[in-house]
PDB file of C-alpha atoms in Angstrom:
ATOM      1  CA  GLY A   1      -0.107  -0.140  -0.284  1.00 82.00           C
ATOM      2  CA  GLU A   2       1.007   3.779   0.290  1.00 86.00           C
ATOM      3  CA  GLU A   3       3.433   2.958   3.526  1.00 87.00           C
ATOM      4  CA  ALA A   4       5.045   0.555   1.783  1.00 89.00           C
ATOM      5  CA  LEU A   5       5.484   2.506  -1.630  1.00 91.00           C
ATOM      6  CA  LEU A   6       7.055   5.716   1.054  1.00 91.00           C
ATOM      7  CA  VAL A   7       9.547   3.506   2.688  1.00 89.00           C
ATOM      8  CA  ARG A   8      10.568   2.127  -0.832  1.00 92.00           C
ATOM      9  CA  VAL A   9      10.937   5.306  -2.716  1.00 93.00           C
ATOM     10  CA  PHE A  10      12.782   7.116   0.542  1.00 91.00           C
ATOM     11  CA  ARG A  11      15.207   3.534   0.580  1.00 91.00           C
ATOM     12  CA  LYS A  12      16.537   4.378  -2.643  1.00 92.00           C
ATOM     13  CA  ALA A  13      17.083   8.085  -2.069  1.00 92.00           C
ATOM     14  CA  ALA A  14      18.600   7.412   1.115  1.00 90.00           C
ATOM     15  CA  LYS A  15      20.808   4.851  -0.743  1.00 91.00           C
ATOM     16  CA  ILE A  16      21.569   7.518  -3.440  1.00 90.00           C
ATOM     17  CA  TRP A  17      22.653  10.053  -0.950  1.00 88.00           C
ATOM     18  CA  GLU A  18      24.622   7.606   1.046  1.00 89.00           C
ATOM     19  CA  ASP A  19      26.420   6.111  -2.668  1.00 88.00           C
ATOM     20  CA  THR A  20      27.297   9.477  -3.591  1.00 85.00           C
ATOM     21  CA  LEU A  21      29.185  10.538  -0.463  1.00 85.00           C
ATOM     22  CA  GLY A  22      30.245   7.077   0.423  1.00 87.00           C
ATOM     23  CA  ARG A  23      29.294   6.855   3.659  1.00 85.00           C
ATOM     24  CA  SER A  24      26.163   5.423   5.547  1.00 82.00           C
ATOM     25  CA  LEU A  25      23.693   8.536   6.326  1.00 78.00           C
ATOM     26  CA  LEU A  26      20.216   7.273   6.941  1.00 80.00           C
ATOM     27  CA  VAL A  27      18.302   4.439   8.511  1.00 80.00           C
ATOM     28  CA  VAL A  28      14.893   4.055   6.973  1.00 81.00           C
ATOM     29  CA  ARG A  29      12.019   2.205   9.189  1.00 77.00           C
ATOM     30  CA  GLU A  30       8.135   1.406   8.686  1.00 74.00           C
ATOM     31  CA  ALA A  31       5.892   3.355  11.369  1.00 70.00           C
ATOM     32  CA  GLY A  32       6.432   0.924  14.685  1.00 68.00           C
ATOM     33  CA  GLU A  33       9.089  -0.585  13.635  1.00 69.00           C
ATOM     34  CA  SER A  34      11.553  -0.128  16.442  1.00 62.00           C
ATOM     35  CA  ASP A  35      14.873   2.029  15.669  1.00 56.00           C
ATOM     36  CA  PRO A  36      17.813   0.184  14.781  1.00 52.00           C
ATOM     37  CA  PRO A  37      21.157   1.053  16.345  1.00 49.00           C
ATOM     38  CA  ARG A  38      22.629   4.238  14.211  1.00 48.00           C
ATOM     39  CA  GLU A  39      25.960   6.215  14.624  1.00 47.00           C
ATOM     40  CA  GLU A  40      25.283   9.574  16.325  1.00 47.00           C
ATOM     41  CA  LYS A  41      26.216  12.657  14.979  1.00 48.00           C
ATOM     42  CA  GLU A  42      29.513  14.849  15.948  1.00 53.00           C
ATOM     43  CA  ASP A  43      27.297  16.592  18.062  1.00 54.00           C
ATOM     44  CA  GLY A  44      25.832  13.271  19.921  1.00 58.00           C
ATOM     45  CA  GLU A  45      22.865  13.892  18.177  1.00 65.00           C
ATOM     46  CA  THR A  46      20.258  12.066  16.035  1.00 72.00           C
ATOM     47  CA  TYR A  47      17.359  13.885  13.590  1.00 78.00           C
ATOM     48  CA  THR A  48      14.022  12.299  13.062  1.00 82.00           C
ATOM     49  CA  ILE A  49      12.937  12.885   9.084  1.00 85.00           C
ATOM     50  CA  GLU A  50       9.009  12.315   8.928  1.00 86.00           C
ATOM     51  CA  VAL A  51       7.479  11.129   5.492  1.00 88.00           C
ATOM     52  CA  ASP A  52       4.114  10.790   4.146  1.00 88.00           C
ATOM     53  CA  PHE A  53       2.249  12.046   1.235  1.00 89.00           C
ATOM     54  CA  GLY A  54       1.011  15.321   0.601  1.00 83.00           C
ATOM     55  CA  GLU A  55      -1.790  15.469  -1.723  1.00 75.00           C
ATOM     56  CA  TRP A  56      -3.517  19.138  -0.650  1.00 72.00           C
ATOM     57  CA  ASN A  57       0.303  20.016  -1.369  1.00 68.00           C
ATOM     58  CA  VAL A  58       0.428  22.014  -5.264  1.00 75.00           C
ATOM     59  CA  LYS A  59       4.075  21.234  -5.423  1.00 80.00           C
ATOM     60  CA  ASN A  60       6.147  17.673  -5.706  1.00 86.00           C
ATOM     61  CA  GLY A  61       7.436  18.122  -2.207  1.00 88.00           C
ATOM     62  CA  TYR A  62       7.466  20.276   0.752  1.00 87.00           C
ATOM     63  CA  THR A  63       9.611  20.057   3.624  1.00 88.00           C
ATOM     64  CA  ALA A  64       9.327  21.959   6.840  1.00 86.00           C
ATOM     65  CA  PRO A  65      11.913  21.726   9.327  1.00 83.00           C
ATOM     66  CA  SER A  66      11.438  20.464  13.165  1.00 81.00           C
ATOM     67  CA  VAL A  67      12.990  21.993  16.089  1.00 76.00           C
ATOM     68  CA  LYS A  68      12.933  20.716  19.880  1.00 69.00           C
ATOM     69  CA  PRO A  69      10.554  22.277  21.816  1.00 69.00           C
ATOM     70  CA  ASN A  70      11.148  24.806  24.695  1.00 65.00           C
ATOM     71  CA  ARG A  71      15.019  25.113  23.760  1.00 65.00           C
ATOM     72  CA  TRP A  72      16.521  27.854  23.491  1.00 70.00           C
ATOM     73  CA  PRO A  73      18.244  28.676  20.645  1.00 72.00           C
ATOM     74  CA  LEU A  74      15.950  27.139  18.476  1.00 69.00           C
ATOM     75  CA  ARG A  75      17.824  23.948  16.998  1.00 70.00           C
ATOM     76  CA  ARG A  76      16.903  21.635  14.042  1.00 69.00           C
ATOM     77  CA  SER A  77      15.818  18.131  15.143  1.00 75.00           C
ATOM     78  CA  GLY A  78      14.760  16.603  11.832  1.00 82.00           C
ATOM     79  CA  ALA A  79      12.322  17.262   9.088  1.00 87.00           C
ATOM     80  CA  LYS A  80       9.146  16.581   8.371  1.00 90.00           C
ATOM     81  CA  ILE A  81       8.807  16.028   4.275  1.00 91.00           C
ATOM     82  CA  PHE A  82       5.163  15.436   2.396  1.00 91.00           C
ATOM     83  CA  LEU A  83       5.658  13.939  -0.888  1.00 92.00           C
ATOM     84  CA  ARG A  84       2.541  14.502  -4.072  1.00 89.00           C
ATOM     85  CA  LYS A  85       2.062  11.406  -5.936  1.00 87.00           C
ATOM     86  CA  ARG A  86       1.459  12.700  -9.502  1.00 87.00           C
ATOM     87  CA  ALA A  87      -0.575  10.117 -11.965  1.00 88.00           C
ATOM     88  CA  ALA A  88       1.643   8.442 -14.450  1.00 90.00           C
ATOM     89  CA  SER A  89       0.733  10.415 -17.358  1.00 91.00           C
ATOM     90  CA  GLU A  90       2.344  13.600 -15.455  1.00 88.00           C
ATOM     91  CA  VAL A  91       5.467  11.937 -15.013  1.00 86.00           C
ATOM     92  CA  ALA A  92       5.814   9.691 -18.200  1.00 85.00           C
ATOM     93  CA  PRO A  93       8.174   8.085 -19.088  1.00 87.00           C
ATOM     94  CA  ARG A  94       9.215   7.572 -15.936  1.00 86.00           C
ATOM     95  CA  SER A  95       7.653   5.324 -13.262  1.00 90.00           C
ATOM     96  CA  VAL A  96       5.112   7.252 -10.633  1.00 91.00           C
ATOM     97  CA  GLU A  97       8.162   5.602  -8.543  1.00 93.00           C
ATOM     98  CA  GLU A  98      11.145   6.968 -10.261  1.00 91.00           C
ATOM     99  CA  ALA A  99       9.769  10.356 -10.371  1.00 90.00           C
ATOM    100  CA  LEU A 100       8.717   9.990  -6.142  1.00 92.00           C
ATOM    101  CA  THR A 101      12.546   8.776  -5.600  1.00 92.00           C
ATOM    102  CA  ALA A 102      13.619  11.637  -7.068  1.00 89.00           C
ATOM    103  CA  THR A 103      11.327  14.076  -5.606  1.00 90.00           C
ATOM    104  CA  ALA A 104      12.350  12.805  -2.202  1.00 92.00           C
ATOM    105  CA  CYS A 105      16.396  13.028  -3.356  1.00 91.00           C
ATOM    106  CA  HIS A 106      15.482  16.505  -3.333  1.00 90.00           C
ATOM    107  CA  GLU A 107      13.405  16.812  -0.281  1.00 91.00           C
ATOM    108  CA  LEU A 108      16.030  15.018   1.923  1.00 91.00           C
ATOM    109  CA  GLY A 109      18.833  17.965   0.543  1.00 89.00           C
ATOM    110  CA  HIS A 110      16.532  20.502   2.059  1.00 89.00           C
ATOM    111  CA  ALA A 111      16.097  17.804   4.896  1.00 88.00           C
ATOM    112  CA  MET A 112      19.785  17.994   5.610  1.00 85.00           C
ATOM    113  CA  GLY A 113      20.193  21.789   5.482  1.00 84.00           C
ATOM    114  CA  LEU A 114      20.562  22.417   1.705  1.00 86.00           C
ATOM    115  CA  SER A 115      19.192  25.269  -0.404  1.00 87.00           C
ATOM    116  CA  HIS A 116      18.367  25.226  -3.915  1.00 86.00           C
ATOM    117  CA  HIS A 117      20.942  25.686  -6.795  1.00 83.00           C
ATOM    118  CA  PRO A 118      20.598  28.343  -9.390  1.00 84.00           C
ATOM    119  CA  ARG A 119      21.769  25.677 -12.168  1.00 81.00           C
ATOM    120  CA  THR A 120      18.917  23.711 -14.170  1.00 78.00           C
ATOM    121  CA  GLY A 121      19.657  20.187 -14.523  1.00 75.00           C
ATOM    122  CA  GLU A 122      20.988  19.957 -10.341  1.00 78.00           C
ATOM    123  CA  LEU A 123      19.190  17.592  -8.263  1.00 79.00           C
ATOM    124  CA  MET A 124      18.806  21.072  -5.363  1.00 81.00           C
ATOM    125  CA  HIS A 125      17.295  23.222  -8.746  1.00 79.00           C
ATOM    126  CA  PHE A 126      13.899  24.446  -7.590  1.00 76.00           C
ATOM    127  CA  MET A 127      12.412  22.407 -10.500  1.00 71.00           C
ATOM    128  CA  GLY A 128      14.404  19.342  -9.564  1.00 58.00           C
ATOM    129  CA  MET A 129      16.139  17.027 -11.575  1.00 54.00           C
ATOM    130  CA  PRO A 130      14.247  15.569 -14.867  1.00 48.00           C
ATOM    131  CA  TYR A 131      15.934  11.740 -14.283  1.00 47.00           C
ATOM    132  CA  LEU A 132      18.032  10.842 -11.434  1.00 51.00           C
ATOM    133  CA  ASP A 133      20.394   8.405 -11.372  1.00 47.00           C
ATOM    134  CA  ARG A 134      22.843   9.678  -8.848  1.00 47.00           C
ATOM    135  CA  LEU A 135      24.015  13.016  -6.955  1.00 56.00           C
ATOM    136  CA  HIS A 136      26.903  14.972  -8.052  1.00 53.00           C
ATOM    137  CA  LYS A 137      29.229  15.355  -5.212  1.00 51.00           C
ATOM    138  CA  GLY A 138      29.542  19.456  -6.201  1.00 51.00           C
ATOM    139  CA  GLU A 139      26.186  19.992  -5.946  1.00 48.00           C
ATOM    140  CA  ILE A 140      26.526  19.164  -2.184  1.00 50.00           C
ATOM    141  CA  VAL A 141      29.528  20.467  -1.234  1.00 42.00           C
TER     142      VAL A 141
END
């Protein structure tokens, strides 16, 4: 169903980021699945990125940063990502899952703090990439 599709899409997107960076970065788990052991960031904190479909969204994806409540200064503690599942006719010749994976890669970039890139064709360009096989390390620097 819908949750299984989201998990597949974000596992693929996480693998694309990790293959590009050459290291483990994200753990994708289903709701209710226990947290696997994970490496902590250098500052000792881990971050949670929640994902869901957001059909209300007119954009293909939307990322909202999360902050820890009752802390000042406010510090990012993760993000919420919403994807819009478009009709197959809107994403052809790609499959719906391929289009969602490309959008998930772009939104994960935002969740990790990247802003939009001015050059068309780059993953972090505001229009995203038309096709996505891998990320380019130059745009992550």
